[in-house]
Amino acid sequence: LSCVSNHPEWPVITSGVARLLGLLAFGDADKMDAIVQFLKAHLVRLKPGAVLSDKKESALLDCCCALMIAIRRDTPNGSALRQKIVHEAGALEVCLQFLWDTVPACVIDLDEEATLNTSDPEVTKFLELPMLPHVLQVLRASVDGSQPAECLSQPTSYHVPNDPDKPRVTAHSLLHFLHLLDTSTSSGRVGLLTEDMLNEWAPKNAEPAHPAPSSSDSTASEDTSPTVSQVIAKLRESTAQRTQRLAHAMRQKKLRSMNMRVDEKGKVMVMGSDRLAEMTATVTEEKGLTCAICHDGFRNAPQEAMGIYVFVRQCPLEETMVYGNETAQVPSTPSISQGYSTLSSFVTVHFSCHTNSLKSSSENRWTVAQRHNRGAQCNAILPILSPPSTSGTEAKSKTKKDRSQSPEAVYAGHLGSFMNYIMRNLNVRPGYASALQDVKILLCRFACNRHFHQETGGGGRESNMQLLPHLMQVCLHSMIMSTSVNKELVELDDFMDVPETQWATNEHCWSTTGPLYRAVAALHLWPSEMWRQQRGAVLRRLLYLGRGRIKQLGNMSATESTGSVFMQFKPYFVFFGLIDAIYHLLFKHVSLPSNSSQPGDWCATLSAYIAASDEALLAATPQLLSFFQDDLSPIVSVDEFLDVMDLLNELNANELTTIMNES
C-alpha cells in the first residue's frame, strides 16, 4: 500500500500491483482492514466539486479503482472484502451521493422511448465532471447485479445540497440514465466505463424485470422487487424492441418507395398496378442532356444552368485547307487576324455541380474538371441555353440566383463569363463575329478530315458534331441580343451581289469574311428555302476561293489529272456538303411560323429550336456523322459529289469543273 501511495503513476503499479492487493489479503482481517482504511482515506475525495490537483492524485484514484474492480466476486474472501469496503469505507454511499447530486434533472423523468441529447448543457456539464470516471469504477465494484435495484434509489429524507427542489432519483431513473450513456455514441470515456459497469451487473442471460405488483396486492412481498440485473435487462430489451420497430418502419418506407410491400405471409411483393401507374406518372426520365456529376438534366432540374466542358485556344482565322493534312498552315501574306477555336468531348455539367466539386479539392479547378471530362483537357465551360420552363414544373434549383431568373438571363450571365475568359486569356475580342468564325473553323477542321484530340487528349468527331449546335447558339444569341441580325442579312446580300470571280483574286481569297465565313453566316440567317435557292451560288464562290488560294500557294498545275485537281478542292466541297447536311439532318424539323414576316425570324426560330430540342439534336447527330463519314468523305469527283448531295438536277458538273481548271 505504501508503494501504491508513493508511486501510483508507475504503469506497473496501476496494471499489476494495485490489482494484486485484494488477492493478497487471503481473508486476513488485518490486511483487509488496512485496505479498507487505505481506500477510505482516498474515496472521500470523490465529491462533485472536487478537482484533481495533479496527475499523481488522478493516478492514485485509478489505483484505488483497479484494486476494487480486481477483487473477485465468486470467492468467499473476495465477497467478504467487498462487503467490508462497501460498509466500512462507505464506497457505495459516496458514489450514490455523487450521482444523486449531479445527475441532470432533465433526464430523471425521461421517457423510455427518448434518446439522450449529449449536447444539452446540463448533460455536457455532467459528463465533464473530473471525478465521474472514478465514481463509475468504484460504483461498479460496490454493486452486485443480484442486489435489489432499490438500493440505488435516493432516500426520501436525502435532499441535494444547494438544490432541495431537485426531483428524487429513483433506481429506475438512475439505471435508465446509465443505460442511455451506455448506448450513446457521443458520451466518450464515460460511456465506455458505463458499458463495462452494466455488462458486469447484467450478464447476457439475465431475465428482464417483471412489472412490480400493485399496492393493492396484499400477497406481494418485497422479495418480488426487481434486481439491478433485471432492470438493466428490461431496459436493454425495450431498446432492442424500439430499434427493431424503427428498422421495420424504415424497411416499410423503403419498400413503399420502390412500389413494394410485405404481405400477410411475410413475403415481399409488388403493389397493385394502379399504385404503380400513379408512381410511374410522377417519374421523369432523362433522355436528353444530363449532368456528368448529378445525372439530372433539364427534365428533373429545369432551373439548373448547364454547360459543356470545352477547350478553347487561340488560332488564325484563316488557314490552308488541304484534305487529310493534320497540320494546318498559315499563309505568309497577307497578315491573318487571330481568333479562337473551341473543341470538346461533349461532357455536360451543371455550373453548380462543377462549383461544388471544387470545394472538396485543393487542386486546380480544371484538373478537377478533367476527371469529369473523360480525362480530356478543358479550360472553360460553354453555357447551354435551357428550354423554356413549363408551367407547373417544380424547380429543383441548387442556386437561388438561377431560380429567380429566366433561362435567357441565366444563359446571358454564363455566356458573359465565357466571353470574358476569351478576351482576358486569349486576347481575342469576343462577339457574334468571333463566334461565327469559331463555327467556321470547326467545320473547316471536318472538311480537311483532321483529328480533334491533338490539343485536348480527348474528343472526336461525334462529340464535336454534338457541340456544333451549341456553338451556333452562341452566335444566334449574340446576334439577337446585339440587334445585329438585319445588319448581317444586309452584308450577306451584299456578298451575294459581288461577282463570284472576285474571290479568286489574291486580294480577296484570304479574306476572313469571305465565302467560308458567309456560308456559315447563311446557316444562321437563311431559312432552309432560301438556302436551297442560293446554295449553288455559294458553292461556286467557295470554289473560286479555293482556286485563288491554290493558285497563290503554287499548288496548281495544268498537267495534273482530274482526280488530283478534285482532291485539292475537296475540302471546299465537303465544307459546303456539311452545311447543306446540317440543314436537312440537324434542322429538318425547323420551320418558320406561318405568321413570319421579318427576314430575321429564322435566327430566333433556330435559337428556340436548339434550346428546346436537346434530345432531337442528340438523335440526329449520328445521322449527320454517318453522312459525313460514309457518303461525303469518300467522294473523288464532282459527279460523285453531286450525286451524294442530290444536286445532279440543280448544278452542272461541267461548270464546276471549269471553275476548278481555270488558270
XYZ file of C-alpha atoms in Angstrom:
663
model
C 0.000 0.000 0.000
C 2.886 2.338 0.701
C 4.299 1.586 -2.730
C 0.948 2.429 -4.314
C 0.752 5.675 -2.341
C 4.271 6.745 -3.238
C 4.380 5.760 -6.918
C 0.824 5.492 -8.260
C 1.845 6.900 -11.648
C 4.062 3.929 -12.458
C 2.294 1.766 -15.064
C 3.290 -1.422 -13.237
C 1.533 -0.170 -10.115
C -1.829 0.512 -11.785
C -1.814 -2.527 -14.041
C -0.238 -5.023 -11.664
C 0.461 -4.235 -8.029
C -2.845 -2.489 -7.297
C -4.796 -5.414 -8.744
C -2.944 -7.914 -6.552
C -3.653 -6.270 -3.200
C -7.123 -7.722 -2.816
C -5.885 -11.184 -3.696
C -3.007 -10.943 -1.225
C -5.363 -10.323 1.684
C -6.496 -14.016 1.650
C -9.230 -13.231 4.178
C -6.760 -11.896 6.735
C -8.654 -9.392 8.907
C -5.694 -7.088 9.481
C -4.817 -6.925 5.812
C -8.433 -6.293 4.862
C -8.664 -3.524 7.461
C -5.534 -1.929 6.025
C -7.044 -1.993 2.534
C -10.318 -0.528 3.818
C -8.553 2.292 5.624
C -6.423 2.994 2.551
C -9.479 3.239 0.336
C -11.469 5.221 2.881
C -8.740 7.855 3.019
C -8.867 8.385 -0.735
C -12.526 7.807 -1.631
C -13.572 10.829 0.396
C -12.170 12.922 -2.464
C -14.995 11.777 -4.755
C -17.032 14.946 -4.429
C -18.935 16.710 -7.243
C -16.955 19.899 -6.884
C -13.560 18.275 -6.382
C -10.777 18.963 -8.863
C -7.734 16.782 -9.438
C -4.677 18.792 -8.452
C -2.118 16.786 -10.407
C -1.537 13.582 -12.347
C -0.339 11.763 -9.231
C -3.668 12.270 -7.483
C -5.536 11.020 -10.550
C -3.226 8.004 -10.789
C -3.773 7.224 -7.098
C -7.551 7.167 -7.592
C -7.036 4.957 -10.654
C -5.123 2.542 -8.439
C -7.973 2.503 -5.925
C -10.437 1.721 -8.706
C -8.203 -1.017 -10.126
C -7.846 -2.538 -6.646
C -11.612 -2.696 -6.079
C -12.515 -3.972 -9.551
C -9.919 -6.770 -9.317
C -11.477 -8.215 -6.136
C -13.208 -11.427 -7.125
C -16.931 -11.817 -6.541
C -17.036 -15.620 -6.777
C -14.919 -16.406 -3.687
C -15.851 -16.076 -0.008
C -12.784 -13.988 0.767
C -13.418 -11.701 -2.194
C -17.071 -11.211 -1.249
C -16.122 -10.514 2.369
C -13.583 -7.872 1.339
C -16.090 -6.218 -0.999
C -18.726 -6.031 1.715
C -16.199 -4.621 4.152
C -15.195 -1.902 1.671
C -18.817 -1.023 0.898
C -19.904 -0.736 4.513
C -16.813 0.439 6.345
C -15.196 2.590 3.651
C -18.595 3.892 2.556
C -17.763 3.330 -1.120
C -21.358 2.800 -2.281
C -22.702 5.716 -0.275
C -20.029 8.065 -1.651
C -20.804 7.090 -5.249
C -24.575 7.270 -4.905
C -24.494 10.663 -3.213
C -22.245 11.891 -6.018
C -24.751 10.715 -8.625
C -27.847 11.891 -6.741
C -26.292 15.345 -6.551
C -25.074 15.555 -10.155
C -27.460 13.580 -12.386
C -29.123 16.229 -14.618
C -32.702 16.974 -13.655
C -33.716 16.826 -17.323
C -33.032 13.071 -17.511
C -34.631 11.958 -14.245
C -38.142 11.635 -15.690
C -37.047 10.949 -19.271
C -39.409 8.793 -21.312
C -38.123 5.314 -22.123
C -38.566 5.964 -25.853
C -36.411 9.089 -25.723
C -32.743 9.282 -26.625
C -30.006 11.086 -24.741
C -29.052 14.523 -26.018
C -25.397 14.798 -25.045
C -25.259 18.349 -26.391
C -27.665 19.526 -23.686
C -25.745 21.924 -21.382
C -26.754 20.001 -18.234
C -25.666 16.661 -19.676
C -22.439 18.151 -21.028
C -21.636 19.597 -17.604
C -22.250 16.197 -16.003
C -20.007 14.361 -18.478
C -17.172 16.820 -17.833
C -17.050 16.265 -14.047
C -13.426 15.327 -13.203
C -14.364 12.692 -10.606
C -17.095 10.988 -12.647
C -14.884 8.281 -14.253
C -13.578 7.228 -10.832
C -17.082 7.247 -9.335
C -18.354 4.900 -12.045
C -15.489 2.465 -11.492
C -15.963 2.442 -7.706
C -19.729 2.021 -8.163
C -19.098 -0.908 -10.499
C -17.104 -2.666 -7.784
C -19.554 -1.762 -4.998
C -22.759 -3.146 -6.503
C -23.691 -6.663 -7.480
C -26.276 -7.360 -10.152
C -28.219 -9.664 -7.838
C -28.924 -6.900 -5.339
C -32.378 -5.302 -5.292
C -32.410 -2.321 -7.592
C -33.980 -0.250 -4.841
C -30.573 0.003 -3.157
C -29.691 2.647 -5.759
C -32.708 4.859 -5.048
C -32.303 8.192 -3.356
C -33.912 8.120 0.130
C -36.837 10.466 0.569
C -35.028 12.007 3.524
C -31.991 12.923 1.421
C -32.004 16.368 -0.161
C -29.462 17.585 -2.648
C -27.299 20.348 -1.174
C -27.990 23.757 -2.725
C -30.915 22.273 -4.709
C -33.540 20.874 -2.326
C -36.273 21.021 -5.017
C -34.467 18.700 -7.400
C -36.586 15.628 -8.268
C -35.761 12.421 -6.433
C -33.518 9.990 -8.296
C -35.055 6.525 -8.242
C -33.223 3.317 -9.044
C -35.065 3.001 -12.337
C -34.330 6.565 -13.441
C -30.658 6.200 -12.480
C -30.251 2.899 -14.314
C -32.156 4.294 -17.289
C -29.760 7.233 -17.457
C -26.749 4.925 -17.194
C -28.234 2.756 -19.950
C -28.601 5.820 -22.184
C -24.953 6.683 -21.558
C -24.078 3.102 -22.471
C -25.932 3.259 -25.812
C -24.867 6.797 -26.705
C -22.111 7.166 -29.286
C -21.052 10.599 -28.076
C -20.545 10.116 -24.348
C -16.823 9.380 -24.660
C -14.932 7.607 -21.876
C -17.914 7.888 -19.547
C -19.950 5.809 -21.979
C -17.274 3.119 -22.145
C -16.994 2.917 -18.356
C -20.784 2.743 -18.065
C -20.875 -0.054 -20.616
C -18.314 -2.082 -18.624
C -20.263 -1.479 -15.420
C -23.650 -2.537 -16.792
C -22.172 -5.570 -18.544
C -20.740 -6.736 -15.221
C -24.005 -6.143 -13.367
C -26.242 -7.716 -16.000
C -24.941 -10.862 -17.715
C -26.480 -11.801 -21.049
C -28.728 -14.486 -19.558
C -30.328 -12.112 -17.049
C -34.129 -12.177 -17.001
C -35.947 -8.883 -17.639
C -37.751 -7.351 -14.706
C -41.442 -8.074 -14.391
C -43.885 -5.294 -13.548
C -43.948 -4.595 -9.853
C -47.134 -5.701 -8.090
C -49.653 -3.024 -7.272
C -50.044 -1.747 -3.746
C -53.469 -3.378 -3.567
C -51.932 -6.826 -3.909
C -51.615 -7.796 -0.261
C -49.948 -11.084 -1.074
C -46.975 -9.457 -2.804
C -43.780 -9.471 -0.826
C -40.713 -7.336 -1.039
C -38.815 -10.283 -2.486
C -40.572 -9.742 -5.832
C -38.874 -6.366 -6.369
C -36.553 -6.496 -9.392
C -32.830 -6.808 -9.064
C -30.301 -4.481 -10.646
C -29.607 -7.085 -13.306
C -33.284 -7.496 -14.175
C -33.898 -3.757 -14.534
C -30.918 -3.422 -16.864
C -32.088 -6.409 -18.912
C -35.564 -4.869 -19.186
C -34.121 -1.556 -20.358
C -31.999 -3.310 -22.954
C -34.969 -5.329 -24.142
C -37.035 -2.153 -24.566
C -34.232 -0.522 -26.533
C -33.884 -3.566 -28.781
C -37.633 -3.598 -29.438
C -37.643 0.110 -30.237
C -34.699 -0.326 -32.599
C -36.500 -3.212 -34.266
C -39.654 -1.122 -34.689
C -37.697 1.737 -36.231
C -35.884 -0.637 -38.569
C -39.196 -2.203 -39.573
C -40.715 1.219 -40.242
C -37.679 2.235 -42.290
C -37.904 -1.001 -44.264
C -41.590 -0.428 -44.956
C -40.876 3.120 -46.102
C -38.110 1.917 -48.411
C -40.342 -0.800 -49.850
C -43.133 1.713 -50.462
C -40.691 3.966 -52.291
C -39.952 1.011 -54.602
C -43.662 0.239 -55.035
C -43.426 -2.915 -52.899
C -44.910 -4.199 -49.651
C -44.829 -7.196 -47.307
C -47.907 -9.422 -47.474
C -49.557 -11.375 -44.654
C -47.123 -14.268 -45.105
C -44.093 -12.023 -44.777
C -43.209 -12.148 -48.447
C -42.195 -9.060 -50.410
C -44.500 -8.325 -53.318
C -45.173 -5.530 -55.810
C -48.085 -3.176 -55.145
C -51.166 -3.027 -57.319
C -50.954 -1.775 -60.886
C -52.961 1.366 -60.092
C -50.416 2.369 -57.488
C -47.601 1.558 -59.902
C -49.198 3.666 -62.604
C -49.599 6.540 -60.170
C -45.940 6.378 -59.169
C -44.738 5.965 -62.743
C -46.655 9.042 -63.791
C -44.540 11.159 -61.464
C -41.211 9.836 -62.760
C -39.450 11.910 -65.383
C -36.905 10.027 -67.436
C -33.892 11.952 -68.624
C -33.314 11.300 -72.319
C -31.511 14.455 -73.366
C -28.517 16.238 -71.910
C -27.585 15.249 -68.356
C -25.053 16.497 -65.846
C -21.951 14.303 -65.624
C -21.918 14.727 -61.833
C -25.535 14.552 -60.597
C -27.019 12.903 -63.747
C -30.033 15.227 -63.757
C -30.991 17.126 -66.879
C -33.484 19.750 -67.972
C -36.450 17.493 -67.086
C -35.597 16.785 -63.460
C -33.706 20.024 -62.789
C -35.253 22.551 -65.186
C -33.870 25.604 -63.416
C -30.269 24.400 -63.258
C -27.883 26.123 -65.659
C -25.891 23.593 -67.666
C -22.754 23.902 -69.743
C -20.235 21.895 -71.753
C -16.616 21.368 -70.753
C -14.605 22.800 -73.667
C -11.031 23.557 -74.590
C -10.580 26.987 -76.167
C -7.358 28.049 -77.862
C -6.177 30.964 -79.951
C -5.728 30.279 -83.668
C -5.594 32.127 -87.021
C -8.942 32.883 -88.632
C -7.765 31.510 -91.987
C -5.558 28.504 -92.698
C -4.684 26.485 -95.754
C -7.238 23.761 -96.464
C -5.584 20.514 -97.525
C -7.615 17.336 -97.250
C -6.040 14.819 -94.869
C -3.301 17.198 -93.705
C -3.240 17.282 -89.891
C -1.044 20.373 -89.702
C -2.752 23.484 -90.999
C -0.509 26.183 -92.421
C -0.981 29.923 -92.304
C -0.171 31.844 -95.496
C 2.736 34.241 -95.216
C 0.760 37.062 -96.824
C -1.455 38.784 -96.125
C -1.463 39.112 -92.353
C -4.209 36.918 -90.847
C -6.055 38.025 -87.714
C -6.312 35.784 -84.676
C -9.495 34.184 -83.420
C -10.305 31.233 -81.214
C -11.268 27.612 -81.707
C -13.484 25.554 -79.393
C -13.238 21.766 -79.088
C -14.976 19.392 -76.713
C -15.538 15.830 -75.539
C -19.152 16.941 -75.075
C -19.404 16.310 -71.356
C -22.222 18.412 -69.930
C -22.318 19.601 -66.333
C -24.389 21.856 -64.115
C -22.498 25.000 -63.198
C -23.483 24.459 -59.556
C -22.264 20.843 -59.596
C -18.968 21.965 -61.118
C -18.581 24.589 -58.375
C -19.462 22.131 -55.612
C -16.957 19.588 -56.926
C -14.171 22.124 -56.393
C -14.940 22.660 -52.701
C -13.606 19.276 -51.619
C -10.338 19.558 -53.546
C -7.314 21.808 -53.353
C -6.304 21.043 -56.944
C -6.610 23.394 -59.886
C -10.255 23.726 -60.942
C -9.600 22.403 -64.442
C -7.604 19.470 -63.099
C -10.688 18.524 -61.110
C -12.920 19.136 -64.134
C -10.701 16.941 -66.315
C -11.691 13.922 -64.215
C -15.336 14.549 -65.076
C -14.420 15.339 -68.700
C -13.358 11.768 -69.578
C -9.730 12.696 -68.955
C -9.653 15.315 -71.732
C -8.248 18.772 -71.080
C -10.667 21.657 -70.641
C -10.291 25.288 -69.692
C -13.814 26.717 -69.928
C -17.497 25.846 -69.740
C -19.642 26.764 -72.738
C -23.171 27.505 -71.467
C -26.248 25.777 -72.882
C -29.471 27.730 -73.273
C -32.108 25.909 -71.232
C -35.521 25.171 -72.725
C -38.322 27.472 -71.582
C -39.831 26.446 -68.243
C -43.198 24.719 -68.408
C -45.991 25.832 -66.105
C -46.471 23.705 -63.026
C -42.923 22.396 -63.060
C -41.343 22.307 -59.645
C -37.900 23.793 -59.803
C -35.222 21.844 -58.016
C -32.624 24.530 -58.373
C -29.466 24.318 -56.300
C -28.774 28.046 -56.533
C -31.152 30.836 -55.578
C -29.671 33.076 -58.257
C -30.636 30.752 -61.108
C -34.075 30.066 -59.603
C -35.176 33.697 -59.822
C -34.053 34.381 -63.408
C -35.323 33.382 -66.827
C -33.310 30.836 -68.866
C -32.220 33.600 -71.255
C -30.933 35.777 -68.409
C -29.058 32.884 -66.813
C -27.568 31.926 -70.178
C -26.519 35.511 -70.848
C -24.742 35.671 -67.491
C -22.743 32.496 -68.045
C -22.063 33.419 -71.680
C -20.659 36.732 -70.487
C -18.232 34.848 -68.238
C -17.231 32.642 -71.174
C -16.615 35.687 -73.380
C -14.626 37.402 -70.632
C -12.378 34.349 -70.412
C -11.715 34.532 -74.168
C -10.940 38.230 -74.050
C -8.767 38.023 -70.931
C -6.812 34.842 -71.651
C -6.740 34.623 -75.454
C -6.568 38.323 -76.258
C -9.407 37.929 -78.757
C -12.321 40.325 -78.957
C -15.445 38.218 -78.421
C -18.803 38.724 -80.091
C -21.062 37.132 -82.658
C -18.478 37.633 -85.443
C -15.828 35.734 -83.469
C -18.419 33.075 -82.640
C -19.244 32.667 -86.352
C -15.538 32.299 -87.045
C -15.394 29.610 -84.339
C -18.114 27.606 -86.111
C -16.314 28.124 -89.430
C -13.003 26.869 -88.008
C -14.710 23.765 -86.626
C -16.370 22.989 -89.976
C -13.059 23.563 -91.782
C -11.498 21.005 -89.478
C -14.140 18.497 -90.513
C -13.730 19.473 -94.171
C -9.981 18.771 -94.037
C -10.604 15.461 -92.225
C -8.371 16.402 -89.290
C -8.410 14.755 -85.878
C -9.746 16.563 -82.830
C -7.812 15.089 -79.916
C -4.348 16.511 -80.574
C -4.848 19.605 -78.405
C -7.004 18.097 -75.646
C -6.150 14.417 -75.484
C -9.817 13.557 -75.965
C -12.898 14.272 -78.008
C -13.648 13.122 -81.521
C -15.876 13.721 -84.493
C -19.153 12.804 -82.837
C -18.607 14.844 -79.681
C -17.629 17.907 -81.718
C -20.628 17.481 -84.005
C -22.759 17.420 -80.860
C -21.013 20.634 -79.841
C -21.843 22.365 -83.145
C -25.475 23.436 -82.396
C -24.398 24.961 -79.091
C -21.616 26.929 -80.759
C -24.264 28.141 -83.182
C -26.446 29.108 -80.226
C -23.692 31.460 -79.068
C -23.783 33.173 -82.475
C -27.576 33.301 -82.616
C -27.990 34.637 -79.095
C -25.247 37.232 -79.568
C -26.724 38.479 -82.846
C -30.226 38.692 -81.391
C -29.112 40.445 -78.213
C -26.975 42.940 -80.155
C -29.773 43.528 -82.706
C -27.300 42.715 -85.473
C -29.450 40.241 -87.399
C -30.617 42.736 -90.022
C -27.095 44.116 -90.379
C -25.732 40.631 -91.076
C -28.540 39.929 -93.549
C -27.646 43.081 -95.468
C -23.977 42.104 -95.518
C -24.933 38.634 -96.711
C -26.961 40.156 -99.556
C -24.020 42.392 -100.441
C -21.792 39.334 -100.508
C -24.109 37.629 -102.984
C -24.046 40.725 -105.214
C -20.256 40.679 -105.503
C -19.028 38.882 -108.662
C -18.072 35.289 -107.962
C -14.689 35.610 -109.651
C -13.572 38.270 -107.170
C -12.799 35.562 -104.608
C -10.175 34.027 -106.869
C -8.001 37.140 -106.730
C -5.004 37.427 -104.436
C -6.533 40.453 -102.718
C -9.675 38.641 -101.592
C -9.020 34.909 -101.379
C -7.679 35.157 -97.814
C -10.394 37.492 -96.551
C -11.615 36.437 -93.113
C -15.164 37.367 -94.143
C -15.068 35.586 -97.482
C -17.251 32.726 -98.778
C -16.351 30.341 -95.926
C -17.467 32.872 -93.333
C -20.561 33.910 -95.305
C -21.647 30.310 -95.817
C -21.604 29.847 -92.040
C -23.455 33.135 -91.575
C -26.088 31.933 -94.061
C -26.614 28.828 -91.921
C -27.587 31.121 -89.044
C -29.600 33.661 -91.039
C -31.247 31.981 -94.028
C -34.238 29.677 -93.769
C -33.857 26.320 -95.496
C -35.873 27.528 -98.510
C -33.555 30.494 -99.014
C -30.532 28.231 -98.666
C -31.815 25.871 -101.357
C -32.307 28.820 -103.696
C -28.835 30.253 -103.123
C -26.682 27.208 -102.392
C -25.456 26.833 -105.980
C -24.109 30.389 -105.949
C -22.489 29.790 -102.548
C -20.754 26.646 -103.832
C -19.363 28.456 -106.866
C -17.952 31.202 -104.632
C -16.305 28.576 -102.445
C -14.667 27.009 -105.494
C -13.417 30.366 -106.751
C -11.997 30.997 -103.278
C -10.251 27.630 -103.376
C -8.886 28.318 -106.848
C -7.417 31.642 -105.736
C -5.737 30.092 -102.694
C -4.373 27.076 -104.544
C -3.019 29.282 -107.302
C -1.365 31.675 -104.872
C 0.275 28.825 -102.984
C 1.628 27.463 -106.281
C -0.121 24.110 -105.985
C -1.966 24.253 -109.311
C -0.515 22.691 -112.453
C -2.046 22.410 -115.908
C -0.778 18.841 -116.266
C -2.466 17.475 -113.157
C -5.100 14.789 -113.540
C -8.751 15.453 -112.900
C -8.622 13.377 -109.719
C -5.660 15.313 -108.341
C -7.341 18.621 -109.066
C -10.515 17.498 -107.335
C -8.603 16.448 -104.199
C -7.224 19.976 -103.923
C -10.770 21.356 -103.998
C -12.301 18.543 -101.935
C -12.215 20.441 -98.578
C -14.429 23.149 -100.096
C -16.901 20.579 -101.428
C -17.014 18.841 -98.045
C -17.427 22.176 -96.249
C -20.409 23.006 -98.448
C -21.806 19.490 -98.055
C -21.674 19.731 -94.266
C -23.646 22.974 -94.198
C -26.258 21.537 -96.539
C -26.473 18.355 -94.428
C -26.887 20.389 -91.242
C -29.955 21.980 -92.803
C -31.668 18.749 -93.813
C -30.464 16.464 -90.989
C -29.974 18.537 -87.829
C -32.577 21.202 -88.555
C -35.020 19.369 -90.802
C -37.860 19.964 -88.330
C -37.216 23.701 -88.044
C -39.687 25.815 -89.960
C -40.711 29.423 -89.779
C -44.077 30.164 -88.166
C -46.925 30.828 -90.571
C -47.197 34.451 -89.469
C -43.490 35.107 -90.016
C -42.856 38.328 -91.900
C -39.446 39.552 -90.760
C -36.274 38.497 -92.617
C -34.514 37.703 -89.357
C -37.179 35.386 -87.940
C -35.129 32.317 -88.857
C -32.469 33.367 -86.376
C -34.904 33.468 -83.433
C -36.725 30.315 -84.557
C -33.492 28.350 -84.850
C -32.294 29.565 -81.445
C -35.540 28.454 -79.809
C -35.341 25.053 -81.524
C -31.780 24.388 -80.343
C -32.754 25.349 -76.789
C -35.826 23.102 -76.698
C -34.608 20.111 -78.733
C -31.565 18.682 -76.994
C -32.935 15.149 -77.325
C -33.726 15.550 -81.040
C -30.298 17.035 -81.754
C -28.557 14.180 -79.950
C -30.564 11.695 -82.013
C -29.791 13.477 -85.299
C -26.047 13.829 -84.720
C -25.221 10.173 -85.550
C -27.080 10.591 -88.851
C -25.029 13.678 -89.691
C -21.812 11.918 -88.698
C -22.724 8.868 -90.758
C -23.435 11.047 -93.801
C -20.104 12.819 -93.358
C -18.059 9.640 -92.950
C -19.833 7.232 -95.280
C -21.115 9.486 -98.055
C -19.302 12.809 -98.101
C -15.734 11.887 -97.172
C -15.220 9.130 -99.807
C -16.089 11.360 -102.825
C -13.413 11.532 -105.527
C -15.109 13.520 -108.281
C -17.553 16.327 -108.934
C -20.131 13.929 -110.376
C -19.984 11.734 -107.282
C -20.341 14.807 -105.069
C -23.439 15.995 -106.916
C -24.896 12.509 -106.739
C -24.293 12.232 -102.999
C -25.747 15.698 -102.416
C -28.712 15.017 -104.736
C -27.787 18.060 -106.825
C -27.468 16.458 -110.266
C -30.614 18.201 -111.480
C -29.675 21.508 -109.911
C -25.978 22.058 -110.659
C -23.875 21.432 -113.751
C -20.816 19.277 -113.155
C -19.023 20.696 -116.184
C -19.484 24.245 -114.932
C -17.966 23.380 -111.571
C -15.111 21.505 -113.232
C -14.402 24.512 -115.421
C -14.092 26.759 -112.364
C -11.593 24.333 -110.863
C -9.493 24.106 -114.016
C -9.380 27.799 -114.950
C -5.860 29.176 -114.917
